[in-house]
Amino acid sequence: MASRGAFNSRIGFILAAAGSAVGLGNIWKFPFEVGEGGGAIFLVMYLAFCFILCFPVMVTEIAIGRKTQKNPVGAFNALGFSKWNFVGKMGILCGVLILSFYNVVAGWAFGYFLEMVSGNFGIGANFGGYINDIGRVGLYGALFMFATAWIVSKGISGGIERAAKFLMPTLVGMILLLVAYALTLPNAMNGISFYLVPDFSEVNLGVVGSALGQAFFSLSLGMGALITYGSYVSKQDNIVQSAAFITLADVGIAFIAGLMMFPFVFSQGLEPQGGPGLIFVTLPGIFETFGGSMGIIIGSAFFLLLSFAALTSTVSLLEVPVAYVVDELKIERKHAVWVVALVIFLIGVPSMIANGDSQFFTSFITYIGAAAPTDFMTFVGDVANDTLLPLGGFLIVMFAAYVWKKENLNEEMEIGFPNKNSLVLKYIDFAVSYLCPVVLGCLFILTVLNKYFGISLFG
Ligand code: TRP
């Protein structure tokens, strides 16, 4: 029998879960979503969604995982509700889809490390050419998936914990230093006011939907990644406190990444609406301003650390389908890992060529009522990230509150929590039973109608 493994310590779980949460979502995706979502107003909604809606969902996922000690499909079966295991199956599909494009971007970031090492600061202006050099980015993507699979094949406690322990703080320290530098640059204050002074006229349903999707994505929620990680958590741990720490750490890192990026973008005279290329276009020019070898050191350290942050996230994404295959199909971990990784890499190939290289995948689909076609990579993100994750979150809280029953959820939540009358517990109970189902349910319907069908119920 294949063994499942377990975290060695509470701090091991927190670091691994934080490692899953912190990644390209914070440093690559968050800034460009803010840029496209009208600046500060997106930030405000993102913060509200993370703390008010997502934190209770996170506690719920970890509780289900710890209670059942299973992967997201097995968890529903173990609680006696196998009809609900479609939620877990949807989560696994979602993880596969997300990893397929996430790995491509992780490959870009790793390639940038190599470019910075060779002092090629001009790569920023040539980003479009770079991502269409399929031989190269294909190789980086393959290397990245290989590294991910290798770590996952070593099992949970060996691989993930050790990597997360020292690299995360280093990355945070580096971003803070870059924030300090950013604030000294010309035009920095325009960036800061774009990022921090809300313009309420920019609010629309599309922005609300992407802020919600970003909150789920950034916290690794809605697809059972934290059910899977929760399944390795010990019965003594305080999961509410762990979830609070993970949420704060993840949101904090996204926040400082924004503080760094917008002064950089404005000081370089670039547009914040730069889309997925935003950090890749902006940062090399900034590193160049440090001058010769200093620029090389800082630039390559930055992209190397970003690659590691991405790696702890790709590991968590791969872990979900692998845990499923190991538990449910009884295939040995060391075989399961490589097969699953290969399949996901292949699913990612269309995303790799969807940025101009292949006309078919670049203009893949035109949503009803949309002016322009959507490329394959964005399409996969729209479906998996902005649609399936919030839907998964909705279904998970509905399940916990009304099928598994909230008494059972509360009981699991209270294990390891010293004060049973705490307001936090009361809030989570309220959010899981009423607030999350209502808000997530309504937003799901509104954003799906709006995004794919061009129907806006509010003018
Ligand atoms: N949260 C990660 C990031 O911000 C990405 C990620 C890892 C993820 N595991 C996930 C997203 C599970 C959704 C679900 O980079």
Short mmCIF file of C-alpha atoms and ligand atoms in Angstrom, two decimals:
data_model
loop_
_atom_site.label_atom_id
_atom_site.label_comp_id
_atom_site.label_asym_id
_atom_site.label_seq_id
_atom_site.Cartn_x
_atom_site.Cartn_y
_atom_site.Cartn_z
CA MET A 1 0.00 0.00 0.00
CA ALA A 2 1.21 3.45 -0.80
CA SER A 3 1.61 5.52 2.33
CA ARG A 4 0.13 8.99 2.49
CA GLY A 5 2.72 10.74 4.68
CA ALA A 6 2.05 13.51 7.20
CA PHE A 7 3.39 16.87 8.19
CA ASN A 8 6.06 16.64 10.87
CA SER A 9 4.92 19.70 12.72
CA ARG A 10 2.31 22.41 12.88
CA ILE A 11 4.74 24.93 11.53
CA GLY A 12 5.39 22.51 8.69
CA PHE A 13 1.74 22.62 7.69
CA ILE A 14 1.52 26.40 7.98
CA LEU A 15 4.62 26.92 5.90
CA ALA A 16 3.53 24.45 3.26
CA ALA A 17 0.03 25.92 3.05
CA ALA A 18 1.46 29.43 2.96
CA GLY A 19 3.89 28.18 0.32
CA SER A 20 0.93 26.98 -1.70
CA ALA A 21 -0.88 30.28 -1.31
CA VAL A 22 2.08 32.53 -2.00
CA GLY A 23 3.25 32.31 -5.56
CA LEU A 24 2.75 33.79 -8.98
CA GLY A 25 -0.75 34.70 -7.83
CA ASN A 26 0.69 37.34 -5.52
CA ILE A 27 3.52 38.71 -7.58
CA TRP A 28 2.57 38.11 -11.21
CA LYS A 29 -1.22 37.94 -11.27
CA PHE A 30 -2.29 40.26 -8.48
CA PRO A 31 -0.55 43.39 -9.86
CA PHE A 32 -1.87 42.95 -13.39
CA GLU A 33 -5.39 42.23 -12.14
CA VAL A 34 -5.23 45.42 -10.06
CA GLY A 35 -3.96 47.25 -13.13
CA GLU A 36 -6.79 46.00 -15.32
CA GLY A 37 -9.39 46.34 -12.57
CA GLY A 38 -9.08 50.08 -12.09
CA GLY A 39 -6.44 50.18 -9.35
CA ALA A 40 -7.34 50.77 -5.71
CA ILE A 41 -10.96 49.78 -6.14
CA PHE A 42 -9.87 46.28 -7.12
CA LEU A 43 -7.58 46.17 -4.08
CA VAL A 44 -10.45 47.13 -1.76
CA MET A 45 -12.71 44.40 -3.13
CA TYR A 46 -9.93 41.83 -3.07
CA LEU A 47 -9.17 42.56 0.59
CA ALA A 48 -12.84 42.40 1.52
CA PHE A 49 -13.32 39.08 -0.30
CA CYS A 50 -10.22 37.53 1.28
CA PHE A 51 -11.06 38.37 4.87
CA ILE A 52 -14.85 38.28 4.85
CA LEU A 53 -15.61 35.38 2.50
CA CYS A 54 -12.47 33.37 1.83
CA PHE A 55 -11.10 33.01 5.34
CA PRO A 56 -14.19 31.03 6.47
CA VAL A 57 -13.96 28.90 3.31
CA MET A 58 -10.33 28.17 4.14
CA VAL A 59 -11.17 27.00 7.66
CA THR A 60 -13.90 24.79 6.21
CA GLU A 61 -11.56 23.16 3.69
CA ILE A 62 -8.89 22.45 6.28
CA ALA A 63 -11.49 21.09 8.70
CA ILE A 64 -12.91 18.69 6.12
CA GLY A 65 -9.41 17.56 5.22
CA ARG A 66 -8.33 16.95 8.78
CA LYS A 67 -11.56 15.21 9.71
CA THR A 68 -11.40 12.75 6.84
CA GLN A 69 -7.64 12.49 6.17
CA LYS A 70 -8.51 12.17 2.50
CA ASN A 71 -8.11 13.80 -0.90
CA PRO A 72 -11.01 16.02 -2.02
CA VAL A 73 -12.99 13.17 -3.59
CA GLY A 74 -12.34 10.65 -0.83
CA ALA A 75 -13.23 13.26 1.79
CA PHE A 76 -16.87 13.46 0.68
CA ASN A 77 -17.07 9.68 0.51
CA ALA A 78 -15.53 9.30 3.97
CA LEU A 79 -18.13 11.60 5.50
CA GLY A 80 -20.82 9.39 3.97
CA PHE A 81 -21.98 11.68 1.20
CA SER A 82 -20.53 10.21 -1.93
CA LYS A 83 -23.14 12.05 -4.02
CA TRP A 84 -21.20 15.20 -3.17
CA ASN A 85 -17.87 13.90 -4.36
CA PHE A 86 -18.53 15.64 -7.68
CA VAL A 87 -17.33 18.77 -5.86
CA GLY A 88 -14.02 17.07 -5.29
CA LYS A 89 -13.89 15.84 -8.88
CA MET A 90 -14.56 19.33 -10.14
CA GLY A 91 -11.78 20.57 -7.86
CA ILE A 92 -9.33 18.08 -9.28
CA LEU A 93 -10.23 19.08 -12.83
CA CYS A 94 -9.82 22.68 -11.80
CA GLY A 95 -6.39 22.01 -10.29
CA VAL A 96 -5.30 20.27 -13.47
CA LEU A 97 -6.44 23.23 -15.59
CA ILE A 98 -4.84 25.83 -13.33
CA LEU A 99 -1.55 23.98 -13.15
CA SER A 100 -1.52 23.64 -16.94
CA PHE A 101 -1.16 27.39 -17.44
CA TYR A 102 0.49 28.19 -14.12
CA ASN A 103 3.38 25.98 -15.11
CA VAL A 104 3.81 27.91 -18.36
CA VAL A 105 4.11 31.21 -16.49
CA ALA A 106 6.42 29.61 -13.93
CA GLY A 107 8.60 28.59 -16.86
CA TRP A 108 8.66 32.20 -18.09
CA ALA A 109 9.76 33.34 -14.62
CA PHE A 110 12.50 30.74 -14.47
CA GLY A 111 13.68 31.75 -17.94
CA TYR A 112 13.85 35.35 -16.73
CA PHE A 113 16.20 34.21 -13.99
CA LEU A 114 18.55 32.96 -16.70
CA GLU A 115 18.14 36.16 -18.73
CA MET A 116 18.96 38.27 -15.68
CA VAL A 117 22.04 36.16 -14.96
CA SER A 118 23.31 37.02 -18.41
CA GLY A 119 22.47 40.71 -17.90
CA ASN A 120 19.85 40.81 -20.66
CA PHE A 121 17.77 43.69 -19.31
CA GLY A 122 16.37 44.34 -22.78
CA ILE A 123 14.21 41.24 -22.42
CA GLY A 124 11.42 43.35 -20.91
CA ALA A 125 10.88 45.24 -24.16
CA ASN A 126 11.11 41.96 -26.04
CA PHE A 127 8.69 40.00 -23.82
CA GLY A 128 6.35 39.26 -26.73
CA GLY A 129 9.17 37.66 -28.72
CA TYR A 130 10.42 35.78 -25.67
CA ILE A 131 7.15 34.00 -24.88
CA ASN A 132 6.74 33.00 -28.50
CA ASP A 133 10.15 31.39 -28.65
CA ILE A 134 8.49 28.03 -28.12
CA GLY A 135 11.65 25.95 -28.08
CA ARG A 136 12.91 27.92 -25.13
CA VAL A 137 9.76 28.47 -23.07
CA GLY A 138 8.75 24.87 -23.83
CA LEU A 139 12.00 23.67 -22.34
CA TYR A 140 11.59 25.89 -19.26
CA GLY A 141 8.03 24.65 -18.80
CA ALA A 142 9.18 21.05 -19.07
CA LEU A 143 11.96 21.67 -16.54
CA PHE A 144 9.52 23.30 -14.17
CA MET A 145 7.04 20.46 -14.35
CA PHE A 146 9.88 18.00 -13.86
CA ALA A 147 11.04 19.79 -10.70
CA THR A 148 7.47 19.89 -9.38
CA ALA A 149 6.92 16.20 -10.03
CA TRP A 150 10.25 15.31 -8.44
CA ILE A 151 9.32 17.12 -5.22
CA VAL A 152 5.84 15.62 -5.12
CA SER A 153 7.24 12.15 -5.73
CA LYS A 154 9.37 12.47 -2.60
CA GLY A 155 6.21 12.77 -0.48
CA ILE A 156 4.75 15.50 1.54
CA SER A 157 7.03 16.02 4.51
CA GLY A 158 10.32 15.59 2.72
CA GLY A 159 9.96 17.91 -0.19
CA ILE A 160 7.61 20.74 0.54
CA GLU A 161 8.38 21.77 4.11
CA ARG A 162 12.07 22.19 3.74
CA ALA A 163 11.86 24.31 0.62
CA ALA A 164 9.26 26.65 2.11
CA LYS A 165 11.05 27.32 5.38
CA PHE A 166 13.76 29.73 4.37
CA LEU A 167 12.90 30.92 0.87
CA MET A 168 9.63 32.66 1.67
CA PRO A 169 11.08 35.11 4.22
CA THR A 170 13.94 35.88 1.85
CA LEU A 171 11.52 36.78 -0.92
CA VAL A 172 9.49 39.00 1.40
CA GLY A 173 12.64 40.78 2.59
CA MET A 174 13.67 41.37 -0.98
CA ILE A 175 10.28 42.78 -2.00
CA LEU A 176 10.33 45.13 1.01
CA LEU A 177 13.73 46.46 -0.04
CA LEU A 178 12.41 46.94 -3.57
CA VAL A 179 9.38 48.81 -2.20
CA ALA A 180 11.74 51.20 -0.40
CA TYR A 181 13.65 51.71 -3.63
CA ALA A 182 10.45 52.10 -5.66
CA LEU A 183 9.27 54.95 -3.47
CA THR A 184 12.36 56.98 -4.34
CA LEU A 185 11.75 56.82 -8.11
CA PRO A 186 10.29 59.67 -10.16
CA ASN A 187 6.52 59.38 -10.60
CA ALA A 188 6.30 56.86 -7.75
CA MET A 189 3.47 58.78 -6.14
CA ASN A 190 1.27 58.44 -9.22
CA GLY A 191 1.69 54.70 -8.90
CA ILE A 192 0.85 54.80 -5.21
CA SER A 193 -2.29 56.83 -5.76
CA PHE A 194 -3.41 54.51 -8.57
CA TYR A 195 -2.94 51.62 -6.15
CA LEU A 196 -4.31 53.13 -2.96
CA VAL A 197 -6.83 55.86 -3.80
CA PRO A 198 -10.07 54.23 -4.97
CA ASP A 199 -12.03 55.56 -7.92
CA PHE A 200 -15.52 54.19 -7.36
CA SER A 201 -16.61 54.95 -10.90
CA GLU A 202 -14.45 52.02 -12.05
CA VAL A 203 -16.64 49.38 -10.35
CA ASN A 204 -18.46 46.95 -12.62
CA LEU A 205 -19.46 43.34 -12.47
CA GLY A 206 -16.44 42.20 -14.43
CA VAL A 207 -14.12 43.77 -11.87
CA VAL A 208 -16.08 42.29 -8.95
CA GLY A 209 -15.82 38.86 -10.58
CA SER A 210 -12.09 39.07 -11.14
CA ALA A 211 -11.47 40.34 -7.61
CA LEU A 212 -13.38 37.33 -6.28
CA GLY A 213 -11.55 34.94 -8.58
CA GLN A 214 -8.24 36.48 -7.54
CA ALA A 215 -9.08 36.07 -3.83
CA PHE A 216 -9.79 32.35 -4.32
CA PHE A 217 -6.79 31.83 -6.56
CA SER A 218 -4.40 33.66 -4.31
CA LEU A 219 -5.47 31.72 -1.22
CA SER A 220 -5.47 28.37 -3.10
CA LEU A 221 -9.14 27.87 -2.30
CA GLY A 222 -12.17 26.32 -3.93
CA MET A 223 -10.67 23.16 -5.41
CA GLY A 224 -9.73 21.14 -2.38
CA ALA A 225 -6.02 21.94 -2.27
CA LEU A 226 -6.49 22.76 1.39
CA ILE A 227 -8.69 19.70 1.94
CA THR A 228 -5.69 17.75 0.74
CA TYR A 229 -3.21 19.69 2.89
CA GLY A 230 -5.63 19.62 5.83
CA SER A 231 -5.62 15.85 5.59
CA TYR A 232 -2.00 15.86 6.70
CA VAL A 233 -2.63 18.12 9.73
CA SER A 234 -2.47 16.74 13.25
CA LYS A 235 -5.47 16.55 15.55
CA GLN A 236 -3.85 18.89 18.08
CA ASP A 237 -3.58 21.86 15.77
CA ASN A 238 -5.62 25.02 15.94
CA ILE A 239 -6.81 25.23 12.35
CA VAL A 240 -8.59 28.56 12.77
CA GLN A 241 -5.40 30.21 13.87
CA SER A 242 -3.42 28.50 11.11
CA ALA A 243 -5.93 29.70 8.50
CA ALA A 244 -5.75 33.24 9.87
CA PHE A 245 -1.99 33.21 9.60
CA ILE A 246 -2.03 31.85 6.04
CA THR A 247 -4.60 34.43 4.94
CA LEU A 248 -2.67 37.32 6.49
CA ALA A 249 0.64 36.17 5.06
CA ASP A 250 -0.76 35.69 1.57
CA VAL A 251 -2.70 38.94 1.45
CA GLY A 252 0.23 40.80 3.01
CA ILE A 253 2.62 39.58 0.33
CA ALA A 254 0.22 40.47 -2.48
CA PHE A 255 -0.21 43.90 -0.94
CA ILE A 256 3.50 44.65 -0.81
CA ALA A 257 3.97 43.27 -4.31
CA GLY A 258 1.51 45.94 -5.45
CA LEU A 259 3.33 48.62 -3.47
CA MET A 260 6.45 47.63 -5.35
CA MET A 261 4.94 47.26 -8.82
CA PHE A 262 2.89 50.41 -9.33
CA PRO A 263 5.66 52.91 -8.60
CA PHE A 264 7.86 50.82 -10.91
CA VAL A 265 5.23 50.80 -13.67
CA PHE A 266 4.61 54.55 -13.47
CA SER A 267 8.28 55.46 -13.16
CA GLN A 268 9.01 53.48 -16.32
CA GLY A 269 6.24 55.37 -18.11
CA LEU A 270 4.29 52.13 -18.69
CA GLU A 271 0.55 51.47 -18.51
CA PRO A 272 -0.84 49.55 -15.51
CA GLN A 273 -3.24 47.76 -17.89
CA GLY A 274 -0.37 45.68 -19.25
CA GLY A 275 -2.05 42.30 -18.71
CA PRO A 276 -0.12 39.11 -17.96
CA GLY A 277 3.12 40.65 -19.21
CA LEU A 278 3.08 43.45 -16.63
CA ILE A 279 5.85 42.28 -14.29
CA PHE A 280 7.88 40.77 -17.11
CA VAL A 281 7.85 43.97 -19.14
CA THR A 282 8.41 46.30 -16.19
CA LEU A 283 10.95 44.69 -13.91
CA PRO A 284 14.00 44.21 -16.18
CA GLY A 285 14.15 47.95 -16.87
CA ILE A 286 14.04 48.59 -13.13
CA PHE A 287 16.82 46.12 -12.39
CA GLU A 288 18.88 47.77 -15.07
CA THR A 289 18.76 51.04 -13.11
CA PHE A 290 20.81 49.41 -10.36
CA GLY A 291 23.69 49.31 -12.82
CA GLY A 292 25.78 46.41 -14.19
CA SER A 293 26.56 43.70 -11.68
CA MET A 294 24.23 45.03 -8.99
CA GLY A 295 21.35 44.80 -11.46
CA ILE A 296 22.36 41.26 -12.37
CA ILE A 297 22.50 40.16 -8.74
CA ILE A 298 19.20 41.73 -7.74
CA GLY A 299 17.38 40.77 -10.92
CA SER A 300 18.49 37.17 -10.92
CA ALA A 301 17.86 36.76 -7.18
CA PHE A 302 14.37 38.15 -7.64
CA PHE A 303 13.38 35.81 -10.45
CA LEU A 304 15.02 32.84 -8.78
CA LEU A 305 13.05 33.44 -5.58
CA LEU A 306 9.89 33.99 -7.62
CA SER A 307 10.50 30.64 -9.30
CA PHE A 308 10.80 28.98 -5.90
CA ALA A 309 7.60 30.64 -4.71
CA ALA A 310 5.93 29.32 -7.85
CA LEU A 311 7.38 25.88 -7.19
CA THR A 312 5.77 25.55 -3.75
CA SER A 313 2.48 26.45 -5.47
CA THR A 314 2.87 24.06 -8.41
CA VAL A 315 3.70 21.36 -5.90
CA SER A 316 0.40 21.97 -4.10
CA LEU A 317 -1.48 21.98 -7.37
CA LEU A 318 0.05 18.70 -8.49
CA GLU A 319 -0.44 17.18 -5.05
CA VAL A 320 -4.24 17.28 -5.40
CA PRO A 321 -4.69 15.06 -8.47
CA VAL A 322 -1.83 12.86 -7.28
CA ALA A 323 -3.39 12.33 -3.83
CA TYR A 324 -6.60 11.41 -5.60
CA VAL A 325 -4.95 8.89 -7.88
CA VAL A 326 -2.94 7.42 -4.99
CA ASP A 327 -5.94 7.09 -2.63
CA GLU A 328 -8.75 6.18 -4.97
CA LEU A 329 -7.07 4.28 -7.77
CA LYS A 330 -4.47 2.73 -5.45
CA ILE A 331 -1.61 3.55 -7.78
CA GLU A 332 1.76 4.02 -6.14
CA ARG A 333 2.74 7.61 -5.56
CA LYS A 334 6.03 7.38 -7.40
CA HIS A 335 4.29 6.20 -10.57
CA ALA A 336 1.20 8.36 -10.25
CA VAL A 337 3.20 11.56 -10.01
CA TRP A 338 4.97 11.21 -13.35
CA VAL A 339 1.92 10.21 -15.33
CA VAL A 340 -0.21 13.03 -13.92
CA ALA A 341 2.57 15.58 -14.43
CA LEU A 342 3.04 14.56 -18.06
CA VAL A 343 -0.67 14.81 -18.80
CA ILE A 344 -0.89 18.29 -17.25
CA PHE A 345 2.18 19.46 -19.12
CA LEU A 346 0.57 18.40 -22.39
CA ILE A 347 -2.67 20.19 -21.52
CA GLY A 348 -0.51 23.30 -21.01
CA VAL A 349 0.96 23.24 -24.50
CA PRO A 350 -1.96 25.13 -26.11
CA SER A 351 -1.55 27.83 -23.43
CA MET A 352 2.10 28.08 -24.33
CA ILE A 353 1.31 28.89 -27.94
CA ALA A 354 -1.75 31.05 -27.23
CA ASN A 355 0.15 34.33 -27.15
CA GLY A 356 0.59 34.84 -30.86
CA ASP A 357 2.36 31.71 -31.98
CA SER A 358 -0.76 29.78 -32.93
CA GLN A 359 -3.55 31.82 -34.45
CA PHE A 360 -6.08 29.18 -33.48
CA PHE A 361 -5.24 29.24 -29.78
CA THR A 362 -4.60 33.00 -29.71
CA SER A 363 -8.13 33.82 -30.93
CA PHE A 364 -9.59 30.73 -29.35
CA ILE A 365 -13.12 31.77 -28.43
CA THR A 366 -15.35 34.83 -28.54
CA TYR A 367 -17.79 35.12 -25.64
CA ILE A 368 -21.33 36.18 -26.47
CA GLY A 369 -21.47 39.96 -26.55
CA ALA A 370 -17.67 40.33 -26.39
CA ALA A 371 -15.88 42.66 -28.79
CA ALA A 372 -12.72 40.58 -29.19
CA PRO A 373 -11.78 36.91 -28.97
CA THR A 374 -10.17 35.42 -25.87
CA ASP A 375 -6.96 33.41 -26.10
CA PHE A 376 -6.75 29.85 -24.81
CA MET A 377 -4.67 30.66 -21.73
CA THR A 378 -7.04 33.42 -20.62
CA PHE A 379 -9.99 31.16 -21.39
CA VAL A 380 -8.66 28.40 -19.16
CA GLY A 381 -8.08 31.01 -16.44
CA ASP A 382 -11.59 32.38 -16.85
CA VAL A 383 -13.16 28.95 -16.55
CA ALA A 384 -10.99 27.38 -13.86
CA ASN A 385 -9.98 30.38 -11.84
CA ASP A 386 -12.77 32.93 -12.08
CA THR A 387 -15.66 30.48 -12.44
CA LEU A 388 -14.92 27.05 -10.98
CA LEU A 389 -12.99 28.18 -7.89
CA PRO A 390 -15.75 30.45 -6.51
CA LEU A 391 -18.32 27.79 -7.47
CA GLY A 392 -16.25 25.19 -5.63
CA GLY A 393 -16.08 27.48 -2.59
CA PHE A 394 -19.84 27.92 -2.69
CA LEU A 395 -20.45 24.18 -2.89
CA ILE A 396 -17.95 23.42 -0.12
CA VAL A 397 -19.61 25.80 2.36
CA MET A 398 -23.09 24.61 1.35
CA PHE A 399 -21.98 21.06 1.92
CA ALA A 400 -20.35 21.80 5.27
CA ALA A 401 -23.24 23.85 6.65
CA TYR A 402 -26.23 21.91 5.38
CA VAL A 403 -25.21 18.39 4.41
CA TRP A 404 -22.38 17.46 6.71
CA LYS A 405 -24.03 19.89 9.17
CA LYS A 406 -22.42 22.82 10.85
CA GLU A 407 -22.38 21.16 14.28
CA ASN A 408 -19.84 18.74 12.88
CA LEU A 409 -17.85 21.51 11.25
CA ASN A 410 -17.87 23.47 14.51
CA GLU A 411 -16.75 20.45 16.45
CA GLU A 412 -13.78 19.94 14.13
CA MET A 413 -12.96 23.65 14.20
CA GLU A 414 -12.97 23.75 17.99
CA ILE A 415 -10.38 20.98 18.34
CA GLY A 416 -7.21 22.75 19.39
CA PHE A 417 -8.98 26.07 19.75
CA PRO A 418 -8.70 27.26 23.35
CA ASN A 419 -11.72 29.56 23.63
CA LYS A 420 -14.96 27.95 22.49
CA ASN A 421 -16.94 31.20 22.85
CA SER A 422 -14.60 33.21 20.71
CA LEU A 423 -16.14 35.71 18.32
CA VAL A 424 -14.01 34.33 15.51
CA LEU A 425 -15.74 30.96 15.81
CA LYS A 426 -19.12 32.66 15.87
CA TYR A 427 -18.26 34.69 12.81
CA ILE A 428 -17.08 31.64 10.87
CA ASP A 429 -20.26 29.80 11.80
CA PHE A 430 -22.36 32.72 10.54
CA ALA A 431 -20.30 33.16 7.38
CA VAL A 432 -20.34 29.49 6.44
CA SER A 433 -24.08 29.15 7.08
CA TYR A 434 -25.41 32.35 5.57
CA LEU A 435 -23.01 34.95 4.27
CA CYS A 436 -20.83 32.81 1.99
CA PRO A 437 -23.68 30.78 0.47
CA VAL A 438 -25.71 33.87 -0.35
CA VAL A 439 -22.93 36.12 -1.59
CA LEU A 440 -20.99 33.44 -3.46
CA GLY A 441 -24.17 32.03 -4.96
CA CYS A 442 -25.39 35.41 -6.22
CA LEU A 443 -22.00 36.49 -7.50
CA PHE A 444 -21.59 33.21 -9.33
CA ILE A 445 -24.81 33.65 -11.26
CA LEU A 446 -24.22 37.33 -11.98
CA THR A 447 -20.64 36.95 -13.13
CA VAL A 448 -21.29 33.91 -15.32
CA LEU A 449 -24.15 35.70 -17.10
CA ASN A 450 -22.00 38.77 -17.49
CA LYS A 451 -18.74 37.17 -18.57
CA TYR A 452 -19.88 34.48 -20.98
CA PHE A 453 -23.25 35.73 -22.15
CA GLY A 454 -22.86 39.49 -22.02
CA ILE A 455 -25.97 39.76 -19.86
CA SER A 456 -25.75 42.34 -17.14
CA LEU A 457 -28.65 42.34 -14.70
CA PHE A 458 -27.69 45.76 -13.38
CA GLY A 459 -27.48 48.01 -16.40
N1 TRP B 1 -2.28 30.36 -4.69
C1 TRP B 1 -1.23 30.14 -5.62
C2 TRP B 1 -0.70 31.48 -6.06
O1 TRP B 1 -1.18 32.48 -5.62
C3 TRP B 1 -1.69 29.30 -6.78
C4 TRP B 1 -2.29 28.03 -6.32
C5 TRP B 1 -1.65 27.01 -5.72
C6 TRP B 1 -3.64 27.67 -6.35
N2 TRP B 1 -2.53 26.03 -5.39
C7 TRP B 1 -3.76 26.42 -5.76
C8 TRP B 1 -4.75 28.32 -6.81
C9 TRP B 1 -4.99 25.81 -5.61
C10 TRP B 1 -5.98 27.70 -6.67
C11 TRP B 1 -6.11 26.48 -6.07
O2 TRP B 1 0.21 31.57 -6.81
#
